[in-house]
Amino acid sequence: MPKQTHKLEDLQIRRWVAKGEPVAISDGDGLTFTLSAGGTASWILRYRVGGGRRKELTLGNYPDLALAAARKLARTHRAAIDSGADPATEKRTERARAVSAWTIKDLADDFEEKVLKPPLADGTIYYRKWDLVNIVRPKLGPLEVRKVAPADIVHMIEKSGRSWTVCKRLLTTTTQLFAHACGKRMIDVNPCVGITLKALMGPRPPVKPRVMLTEDEMRTLLVGIDDTIGRENGLALRILFATCVRSIELAKARWEHVDFERNTWVVPDQSVKTRAGFLVPITPTVRHWFECLKAIAGDSEWVLPARTALRRKKHGDTHVGNTTLWASIDRAFTRGGLDIRRFTPHDTRSTAKGHMRNMKIPNEITELALNHKLKGMERIYDVREDIPERREALELWAAFIVACAAGRPWNVVSINATA
């Protein structure tokens, strides 16, 4: 066998890497050094088997694989190629064989890495991961993906002991997980296809109607609320009622988005269920509550900074948990500190909507207050961000909240009477 004359030198390679320009230079006998536009330096072995089309085998990255080591590895593969082997095809086959042997745990890890990330909403990511961590991995984790049968999915859901709504979400999570496996060609048929919650758990239970707290209930709730759930939670609850936002949107509020000069608060896209940010007018009453929170927050960038040492240690300067406010309210209900109907986070919005309508505030303005989109031509042509009618309506609603918190009866005033 004639002696191979090599063309590359290590000093040359280091210079190319330092320069950062894309190159592809042969060292001889099929070994090629490549440098991508992104700065990745690699060794590629180019070869043909039996006079067929040219193939490529990635040997490794430089400098992890040095010049001398790359030459040695290339010689080893070249000897095998001369004997009829096809290392690139063998590598693909081995990789496919390894993937086909994945367990549900392996699949879930890959699903989290590849799928559960922005632009998915934070809430979607959180609950998909919750389902995987708490139910799917413990029940199905050791099973090979290819061997999971529909009966395994049914058993997992039925034995989870969760509510109809949570099981519906669990089935959705599991369906998406196996759709990911189908996309990777690990399986041909999604084992979740054909499974229905009605067959497993019967019809969906009646949806609990939204609660609109009455004026008396609002007064009972808000009088002394700071003593009941704490000053910071009390301020947060007032702002939640007065601005009509969702609780997660308030929990993730940053001071950089609160403009005291323009009296506005911008809720960014990533904090919104619909992934479309919006502007909230800050009325004088709400501004005062924000200023009180600012004094409590200190140097934190968050309107409601994390309170527990454990959460701060884990995440640094971050916001309170998404359910912190509602946990404090639930505790108050449990210990008998609130003598009103139980209500959910979303009921703050239905309460606001109902009372504003009682004040004769036009329906389209109350819809805007809840960040619902206008319909028809009005949606197309009314492109204002800060709508004066909305600001006026929210200040009237805030005055109602202040009256309730002070224990005073509300003097019924319509939006037209304030004009």
GROMACS .gro file of C-alpha atoms in nm:
model
  419
    1MET     CA    1   0.000   0.000   0.000
    2PRO     CA    2   0.156   0.334  -0.100
    3LYS     CA    3   0.244   0.577   0.178
    4GLN     CA    4  -0.032   0.835   0.238
    5THR     CA    5   0.073   1.198   0.206
    6HIS     CA    6  -0.120   1.416   0.450
    7LYS     CA    7  -0.202   1.774   0.356
    8LEU     CA    8  -0.307   1.932   0.686
    9GLU     CA    9  -0.106   2.061   0.980
   10ASP     CA   10  -0.235   2.135   1.327
   11LEU     CA   11  -0.113   2.497   1.314
   12GLN     CA   12  -0.314   2.553   0.995
   13ILE     CA   13  -0.627   2.415   1.156
   14ARG     CA   14  -0.593   2.636   1.464
   15ARG     CA   15  -0.558   2.940   1.237
   16TRP     CA   16  -0.873   2.849   1.041
   17VAL     CA   17  -1.067   2.805   1.364
   18ALA     CA   18  -0.942   3.140   1.496
   19LYS     CA   19  -1.035   3.311   1.168
   20GLY     CA   20  -1.388   3.166   1.185
   21GLU     CA   21  -1.456   3.144   0.812
   22PRO     CA   22  -1.628   2.831   0.674
   23VAL     CA   23  -1.384   2.583   0.517
   24ALA     CA   24  -1.378   2.223   0.395
   25ILE     CA   25  -1.020   2.100   0.335
   26SER     CA   26  -0.917   1.743   0.256
   27ASP     CA   27  -0.633   1.577   0.445
   28GLY     CA   28  -0.623   1.296   0.192
   29ASP     CA   29  -0.780   0.952   0.155
   30GLY     CA   30  -1.129   1.091   0.224
   31LEU     CA   31  -1.056   1.260   0.558
   32THR     CA   32  -1.184   1.619   0.549
   33PHE     CA   33  -1.170   1.901   0.803
   34THR     CA   34  -1.481   2.123   0.799
   35LEU     CA   35  -1.561   2.447   0.977
   36SER     CA   36  -1.922   2.563   0.963
   37ALA     CA   37  -2.048   2.921   0.955
   38GLY     CA   38  -2.163   2.866   1.313
   39GLY     CA   39  -1.808   2.785   1.423
   40THR     CA   40  -1.838   2.405   1.457
   41ALA     CA   41  -1.518   2.226   1.353
   42SER     CA   42  -1.559   1.861   1.253
   43TRP     CA   43  -1.386   1.567   1.091
   44ILE     CA   44  -1.572   1.400   0.802
   45LEU     CA   45  -1.475   1.077   0.627
   46ARG     CA   46  -1.594   1.070   0.266
   47TYR     CA   47  -1.601   0.736   0.088
   48ARG     CA   48  -1.775   0.513  -0.166
   49VAL     CA   49  -1.882   0.150  -0.128
   50GLY     CA   50  -1.841  -0.065  -0.438
   51GLY     CA   51  -1.828   0.231  -0.672
   52GLY     CA   52  -2.166   0.361  -0.555
   53ARG     CA   53  -2.262   0.714  -0.451
   54ARG     CA   54  -2.039   0.906  -0.213
   55LYS     CA   55  -2.123   0.882   0.156
   56GLU     CA   56  -2.010   1.074   0.460
   57LEU     CA   57  -1.937   0.967   0.817
   58THR     CA   58  -1.886   1.223   1.093
   59LEU     CA   59  -1.590   1.110   1.304
   60GLY     CA   60  -1.605   1.381   1.571
   61ASN     CA   61  -1.548   1.747   1.649
   62TYR     CA   62  -1.218   1.934   1.663
   63PRO     CA   63  -1.037   1.989   1.902
   64ASP     CA   64  -1.204   1.703   2.098
   65LEU     CA   65  -1.073   1.479   1.821
   66ALA     CA   66  -0.723   1.599   1.738
   67LEU     CA   67  -0.559   1.571   1.395
   68ALA     CA   68  -0.354   1.258   1.475
   69ALA     CA   69  -0.651   1.084   1.638
   70ALA     CA   70  -0.875   1.172   1.342
   71ARG     CA   71  -0.624   1.018   1.100
   72LYS     CA   72  -0.602   0.702   1.309
   73LEU     CA   73  -0.981   0.669   1.329
   74ALA     CA   74  -1.014   0.735   0.955
   75ARG     CA   75  -0.760   0.458   0.879
   76THR     CA   76  -0.960   0.214   1.093
   77HIS     CA   77  -1.284   0.295   0.911
   78ARG     CA   78  -1.109   0.293   0.573
   79ALA     CA   79  -0.981  -0.061   0.636
   80ALA     CA   80  -1.335  -0.172   0.719
   81ILE     CA   81  -1.469   0.001   0.407
   82ASP     CA   82  -1.211  -0.176   0.192
   83SER     CA   83  -1.346  -0.501   0.335
   84GLY     CA   84  -1.700  -0.411   0.225
   85ALA     CA   85  -1.834  -0.239   0.538
   86ASP     CA   86  -2.051   0.074   0.525
   87PRO     CA   87  -1.994   0.262   0.855
   88ALA     CA   88  -2.240   0.548   0.783
   89THR     CA   89  -2.526   0.306   0.719
   90GLU     CA   90  -2.426   0.098   1.021
   91LYS     CA   91  -2.425   0.411   1.239
   92ARG     CA   92  -2.775   0.510   1.123
   93THR     CA   93  -2.902   0.157   1.179
   94GLU     CA   94  -2.752   0.146   1.527
   95ARG     CA   95  -2.903   0.484   1.612
   96ALA     CA   96  -3.247   0.376   1.483
   97ARG     CA   97  -3.221   0.051   1.679
   98ALA     CA   98  -3.136   0.244   1.996
   99VAL     CA   99  -3.430   0.483   1.948
  100SER     CA  100  -3.671   0.198   1.880
  101ALA     CA  101  -3.580   0.050   2.219
  102TRP     CA  102  -3.670   0.369   2.408
  103THR     CA  103  -3.880   0.347   2.720
  104ILE     CA  104  -4.163   0.587   2.803
  105LYS     CA  105  -3.919   0.768   3.033
  106ASP     CA  106  -3.681   0.824   2.740
  107LEU     CA  107  -3.968   0.942   2.522
  108ALA     CA  108  -4.098   1.179   2.791
  109ASP     CA  109  -3.750   1.329   2.835
  110ASP     CA  110  -3.724   1.392   2.461
  111PHE     CA  111  -4.080   1.527   2.447
  112GLU     CA  112  -4.001   1.778   2.722
  113GLU     CA  113  -3.682   1.890   2.549
  114LYS     CA  114  -3.822   1.917   2.196
  115VAL     CA  115  -4.189   2.011   2.244
  116LEU     CA  116  -4.254   2.162   2.587
  117LYS     CA  117  -4.101   2.504   2.535
  118PRO     CA  118  -4.204   2.850   2.409
  119PRO     CA  119  -4.407   2.962   2.224
  120LEU     CA  120  -4.629   2.723   2.423
  121ALA     CA  121  -4.797   2.908   2.709
  122ASP     CA  122  -4.630   2.875   3.048
  123GLY     CA  123  -4.943   2.717   3.190
  124THR     CA  124  -4.952   2.455   2.914
  125ILE     CA  125  -4.587   2.366   2.972
  126TYR     CA  126  -4.640   2.348   3.348
  127TYR     CA  127  -4.940   2.112   3.335
  128ARG     CA  128  -4.794   1.890   3.061
  129LYS     CA  129  -4.481   1.844   3.276
  130TRP     CA  130  -4.696   1.788   3.585
  131ASP     CA  131  -4.883   1.507   3.411
  132LEU     CA  132  -4.557   1.347   3.296
  133VAL     CA  133  -4.383   1.371   3.633
  134ASN     CA  134  -4.671   1.270   3.857
  135ILE     CA  135  -4.866   1.017   3.651
  136VAL     CA  136  -4.717   0.908   3.317
  137ARG     CA  137  -4.359   0.835   3.426
  138PRO     CA  138  -4.455   0.655   3.750
  139LYS     CA  139  -4.715   0.436   3.573
  140LEU     CA  140  -4.560   0.375   3.230
  141GLY     CA  141  -4.197   0.488   3.260
  142PRO     CA  142  -4.018   0.148   3.240
  143LEU     CA  143  -4.228   0.019   2.947
  144GLU     CA  144  -4.085   0.019   2.595
  145VAL     CA  145  -4.267   0.267   2.374
  146ARG     CA  146  -4.338   0.003   2.109
  147LYS     CA  147  -4.498  -0.229   2.363
  148VAL     CA  148  -4.747   0.015   2.518
  149ALA     CA  149  -5.102  -0.094   2.438
  150PRO     CA  150  -5.426   0.107   2.458
  151ALA     CA  151  -5.517  -0.097   2.767
  152ASP     CA  152  -5.210   0.044   2.944
  153ILE     CA  153  -5.331   0.399   2.877
  154VAL     CA  154  -5.682   0.315   2.998
  155HIS     CA  155  -5.548   0.155   3.317
  156MET     CA  156  -5.325   0.455   3.389
  157ILE     CA  157  -5.612   0.702   3.357
  158GLU     CA  158  -5.864   0.493   3.551
  159LYS     CA  159  -5.623   0.431   3.839
  160SER     CA  160  -5.501   0.791   3.858
  161GLY     CA  161  -5.788   0.883   4.090
  162ARG     CA  162  -5.817   1.229   3.934
  163SER     CA  163  -6.122   1.432   3.843
  164TRP     CA  164  -6.291   1.416   3.504
  165THR     CA  165  -6.128   1.744   3.398
  166VAL     CA  166  -5.777   1.640   3.506
  167CYS     CA  167  -5.816   1.302   3.334
  168LYS     CA  168  -5.920   1.480   3.015
  169ARG     CA  169  -5.599   1.684   3.035
  170LEU     CA  170  -5.400   1.368   3.113
  171LEU     CA  171  -5.539   1.196   2.804
  172THR     CA  172  -5.443   1.501   2.595
  173THR     CA  173  -5.089   1.498   2.737
  174THR     CA  174  -5.052   1.126   2.671
  175THR     CA  175  -5.193   1.157   2.319
  176GLN     CA  176  -4.941   1.431   2.238
  177LEU     CA  177  -4.660   1.223   2.389
  178PHE     CA  178  -4.734   0.928   2.161
  179ALA     CA  179  -4.788   1.160   1.863
  180HIS     CA  180  -4.427   1.263   1.926
  181ALA     CA  181  -4.329   0.896   1.907
  182CYS     CA  182  -4.519   0.862   1.577
  183GLY     CA  183  -4.336   1.166   1.445
  184LYS     CA  184  -4.004   0.999   1.524
  185ARG     CA  185  -4.131   0.684   1.345
  186MET     CA  186  -4.089   0.478   1.661
  187ILE     CA  187  -4.448   0.354   1.632
  188ASP     CA  188  -4.698   0.348   1.347
  189VAL     CA  189  -5.020   0.396   1.545
  190ASN     CA  190  -5.088   0.618   1.845
  191PRO     CA  191  -5.225   0.388   2.121
  192CYS     CA  192  -5.443   0.673   2.251
  193VAL     CA  193  -5.652   0.684   1.934
  194GLY     CA  194  -6.010   0.583   2.007
  195ILE     CA  195  -5.989   0.627   2.385
  196THR     CA  196  -6.260   0.859   2.517
  197LEU     CA  197  -6.322   0.998   2.864
  198LYS     CA  198  -6.693   0.924   2.827
  199ALA     CA  199  -6.616   0.553   2.792
  200LEU     CA  200  -6.383   0.558   3.093
  201MET     CA  201  -6.561   0.794   3.332
  202GLY     CA  202  -6.904   0.862   3.188
  203PRO     CA  203  -7.034   1.198   3.065
  204ARG     CA  204  -6.859   1.513   3.173
  205PRO     CA  205  -7.003   1.643   3.502
  206PRO     CA  206  -7.199   1.967   3.475
  207VAL     CA  207  -6.967   2.266   3.456
  208LYS     CA  208  -6.982   2.468   3.776
  209PRO     CA  209  -7.142   2.803   3.696
  210ARG     CA  210  -6.938   3.117   3.743
  211VAL     CA  211  -6.989   3.299   4.072
  212MET     CA  212  -7.071   3.668   4.084
  213LEU     CA  213  -7.010   3.781   4.441
  214THR     CA  214  -7.289   4.007   4.563
  215GLU     CA  215  -7.228   4.351   4.710
  216ASP     CA  216  -7.279   4.207   5.059
  217GLU     CA  217  -7.031   3.928   4.985
  218MET     CA  218  -6.778   4.178   4.847
  219ARG     CA  219  -6.816   4.382   5.165
  220THR     CA  220  -6.773   4.073   5.384
  221LEU     CA  221  -6.468   3.968   5.183
  222LEU     CA  222  -6.289   4.302   5.162
  223VAL     CA  223  -6.349   4.452   5.507
  224GLY     CA  224  -6.034   4.359   5.699
  225ILE     CA  225  -5.897   4.153   5.409
  226ASP     CA  226  -5.538   4.253   5.495
  227ASP     CA  227  -5.579   4.094   5.839
  228THR     CA  228  -5.739   3.785   5.686
  229ILE     CA  229  -5.484   3.701   5.414
  230GLY     CA  230  -5.200   3.949   5.475
  231ARG     CA  231  -5.129   4.298   5.344
  232GLU     CA  232  -4.952   4.192   5.023
  233ASN     CA  233  -5.219   3.938   4.933
  234GLY     CA  234  -5.491   4.190   5.020
  235LEU     CA  235  -5.345   4.450   4.783
  236ALA     CA  236  -5.305   4.185   4.512
  237LEU     CA  237  -5.669   4.078   4.549
  238ARG     CA  238  -5.790   4.439   4.520
  239ILE     CA  239  -5.584   4.491   4.203
  240LEU     CA  240  -5.705   4.159   4.061
  241PHE     CA  241  -6.067   4.261   4.106
  242ALA     CA  242  -6.013   4.619   3.986
  243THR     CA  243  -5.811   4.544   3.670
  244CYS     CA  244  -6.007   4.232   3.563
  245VAL     CA  245  -5.686   4.048   3.468
  246ARG     CA  246  -5.623   3.678   3.521
  247SER     CA  247  -5.441   3.582   3.840
  248ILE     CA  248  -5.138   3.443   3.654
  249GLU     CA  249  -5.103   3.774   3.467
  250LEU     CA  250  -5.078   3.960   3.796
  251ALA     CA  251  -4.847   3.702   3.955
  252LYS     CA  252  -4.598   3.751   3.669
  253ALA     CA  253  -4.617   4.132   3.655
  254ARG     CA  254  -4.283   4.317   3.639
  255TRP     CA  255  -4.222   4.676   3.742
  256GLU     CA  256  -4.067   4.749   3.402
  257HIS     CA  257  -4.417   4.706   3.255
  258VAL     CA  258  -4.587   4.941   3.503
  259ASP     CA  259  -4.569   5.302   3.382
  260PHE     CA  260  -4.663   5.550   3.654
  261GLU     CA  261  -4.619   5.843   3.415
  262ARG     CA  262  -4.875   5.716   3.164
  263ASN     CA  263  -5.071   5.527   3.430
  264THR     CA  264  -5.064   5.205   3.230
  265TRP     CA  265  -4.960   4.846   3.287
  266VAL     CA  266  -4.859   4.635   2.987
  267VAL     CA  267  -4.921   4.262   3.023
  268PRO     CA  268  -4.669   4.103   2.781
  269ASP     CA  269  -4.748   3.825   2.534
  270GLN     CA  270  -4.577   3.549   2.733
  271SER     CA  271  -4.794   3.615   3.039
  272VAL     CA  272  -5.125   3.594   2.854
  273LYS     CA  273  -5.338   3.284   2.796
  274THR     CA  274  -5.409   3.390   2.436
  275ARG     CA  275  -5.040   3.482   2.377
  276ALA     CA  276  -5.140   3.838   2.282
  277GLY     CA  277  -5.029   4.110   2.522
  278PHE     CA  278  -5.252   4.400   2.615
  279LEU     CA  279  -5.258   4.733   2.798
  280VAL     CA  280  -5.436   4.784   3.130
  281PRO     CA  281  -5.532   5.138   3.238
  282ILE     CA  282  -5.412   5.219   3.590
  283THR     CA  283  -5.675   5.433   3.757
  284PRO     CA  284  -5.581   5.659   4.052
  285THR     CA  285  -5.719   5.407   4.301
  286VAL     CA  286  -5.528   5.116   4.148
  287ARG     CA  287  -5.214   5.329   4.121
  288HIS     CA  288  -5.218   5.375   4.498
  289TRP     CA  289  -5.237   4.999   4.549
  290PHE     CA  290  -4.948   4.945   4.306
  291GLU     CA  291  -4.743   5.207   4.494
  292CYS     CA  292  -4.807   5.022   4.819
  293LEU     CA  293  -4.682   4.700   4.657
  294LYS     CA  294  -4.377   4.885   4.525
  295ALA     CA  295  -4.283   4.981   4.881
  296ILE     CA  296  -4.315   4.617   4.987
  297ALA     CA  297  -4.126   4.477   4.684
  298GLY     CA  298  -3.817   4.692   4.744
  299ASP     CA  299  -3.546   4.628   4.484
  300SER     CA  300  -3.719   4.327   4.324
  301GLU     CA  301  -3.808   4.353   3.955
  302TRP     CA  302  -4.137   4.176   4.031
  303VAL     CA  303  -4.458   4.339   4.150
  304LEU     CA  304  -4.520   4.034   4.370
  305PRO     CA  305  -4.175   3.891   4.453
  306ALA     CA  306  -4.130   3.540   4.589
  307ARG     CA  307  -4.166   3.526   4.966
  308THR     CA  308  -4.026   3.190   5.071
  309ALA     CA  309  -3.652   3.141   5.113
  310LEU     CA  310  -3.678   2.806   4.934
  311ARG     CA  311  -3.832   2.959   4.619
  312ARG     CA  312  -3.578   3.244   4.617
  313LYS     CA  313  -3.291   2.999   4.663
  314LYS     CA  314  -3.416   2.786   4.374
  315HIS     CA  315  -3.510   3.064   4.129
  316GLY     CA  316  -3.336   3.380   4.256
  317ASP     CA  317  -3.535   3.703   4.226
  318THR     CA  318  -3.862   3.568   4.090
  319HIS     CA  319  -4.235   3.616   4.129
  320VAL     CA  320  -4.469   3.446   4.373
  321GLY     CA  321  -4.614   3.113   4.272
  322ASN     CA  322  -4.910   3.122   4.037
  323THR     CA  323  -5.141   2.993   4.311
  324THR     CA  324  -4.998   3.184   4.610
  325LEU     CA  325  -5.288   3.429   4.639
  326TRP     CA  326  -5.551   3.157   4.605
  327ALA     CA  327  -5.377   2.934   4.856
  328SER     CA  328  -5.408   3.214   5.112
  329ILE     CA  329  -5.779   3.257   5.033
  330ASP     CA  330  -5.839   2.880   5.055
  331ARG     CA  331  -5.671   2.876   5.396
  332ALA     CA  332  -5.899   3.158   5.508
  333PHE     CA  333  -6.204   2.960   5.395
  334THR     CA  334  -6.075   2.645   5.568
  335ARG     CA  335  -6.027   2.813   5.904
  336GLY     CA  336  -6.365   2.986   5.878
  337GLY     CA  337  -6.230   3.334   5.820
  338LEU     CA  338  -6.454   3.403   5.519
  339ASP     CA  339  -6.830   3.365   5.555
  340ILE     CA  340  -6.923   3.387   5.186
  341ARG     CA  341  -6.958   3.147   4.894
  342ARG     CA  342  -6.634   2.989   4.780
  343PHE     CA  343  -6.509   3.143   4.459
  344THR     CA  344  -6.235   3.068   4.208
  345PRO     CA  345  -5.972   3.299   4.055
  346HIS     CA  346  -6.183   3.333   3.741
  347ASP     CA  347  -6.483   3.439   3.947
  348THR     CA  348  -6.313   3.773   4.014
  349ARG     CA  349  -6.368   3.847   3.644
  350SER     CA  350  -6.732   3.736   3.641
  351THR     CA  351  -6.789   3.945   3.955
  352ALA     CA  352  -6.636   4.250   3.788
  353LYS     CA  353  -6.835   4.193   3.470
  354GLY     CA  354  -7.164   4.159   3.656
  355HIS     CA  355  -7.127   4.465   3.876
  356MET     CA  356  -7.011   4.685   3.588
  357ARG     CA  357  -7.316   4.580   3.389
  358ASN     CA  358  -7.532   4.670   3.692
  359MET     CA  359  -7.371   5.015   3.674
  360LYS     CA  360  -7.509   5.042   3.319
  361ILE     CA  361  -7.162   5.024   3.170
  362PRO     CA  362  -7.204   4.916   2.804
  363ASN     CA  363  -7.137   4.551   2.738
  364GLU     CA  364  -6.862   4.621   2.483
  365ILE     CA  365  -6.673   4.825   2.744
  366THR     CA  366  -6.700   4.549   3.003
  367GLU     CA  367  -6.574   4.303   2.741
  368LEU     CA  368  -6.273   4.527   2.678
  369ALA     CA  369  -6.215   4.550   3.053
  370LEU     CA  370  -6.181   4.170   3.058
  371ASN     CA  371  -5.945   4.184   2.757
  372HIS     CA  372  -6.203   4.018   2.533
  373LYS     CA  373  -6.189   4.115   2.168
  374LEU     CA  374  -6.454   4.334   2.009
  375LYS     CA  375  -6.666   4.169   1.743
  376GLY     CA  376  -6.738   4.253   1.382
  377MET     CA  377  -6.647   4.585   1.222
  378GLU     CA  378  -6.579   4.752   1.556
  379ARG     CA  379  -6.290   4.513   1.613
  380ILE     CA  380  -6.143   4.607   1.277
  381TYR     CA  381  -6.171   4.984   1.300
  382ASP     CA  382  -6.141   5.063   1.673
  383VAL     CA  383  -5.765   5.016   1.714
  384ARG     CA  384  -5.716   5.232   2.022
  385GLU     CA  385  -5.494   5.092   2.297
  386ASP     CA  386  -5.590   5.314   2.588
  387ILE     CA  387  -5.966   5.356   2.550
  388PRO     CA  388  -6.101   5.640   2.769
  389GLU     CA  389  -6.437   5.469   2.820
  390ARG     CA  390  -6.260   5.163   2.957
  391ARG     CA  391  -6.051   5.373   3.194
  392GLU     CA  392  -6.363   5.555   3.317
  393ALA     CA  393  -6.547   5.227   3.371
  394LEU     CA  394  -6.258   5.075   3.565
  395GLU     CA  395  -6.235   5.378   3.795
  396LEU     CA  396  -6.606   5.351   3.872
  397TRP     CA  397  -6.558   4.980   3.944
  398ALA     CA  398  -6.255   5.058   4.167
  399ALA     CA  399  -6.467   5.307   4.362
  400PHE     CA  400  -6.717   5.026   4.425
  401ILE     CA  401  -6.433   4.808   4.561
  402VAL     CA  402  -6.313   5.089   4.789
  403ALA     CA  403  -6.666   5.139   4.923
  404CYS     CA  404  -6.699   4.768   4.997
  405ALA     CA  405  -6.357   4.755   5.167
  406ALA     CA  406  -6.463   5.048   5.387
  407GLY     CA  407  -6.789   4.874   5.478
  408ARG     CA  408  -6.998   5.141   5.310
  409PRO     CA  409  -7.305   5.070   5.096
  410TRP     CA  410  -7.259   5.153   4.730
  411ASN     CA  411  -7.458   5.443   4.594
  412VAL     CA  412  -7.566   5.307   4.259
  413VAL     CA  413  -7.415   5.527   3.988
  414SER     CA  414  -7.436   5.454   3.618
  415ILE     CA  415  -7.157   5.528   3.374
  416ASN     CA  416  -7.386   5.780   3.204
  417ALA     CA  417  -7.446   5.967   3.530
  418THR     CA  418  -7.072   6.025   3.570
  419ALA     CA  419  -7.037   6.186   3.229
   0.00000   0.00000   0.00000
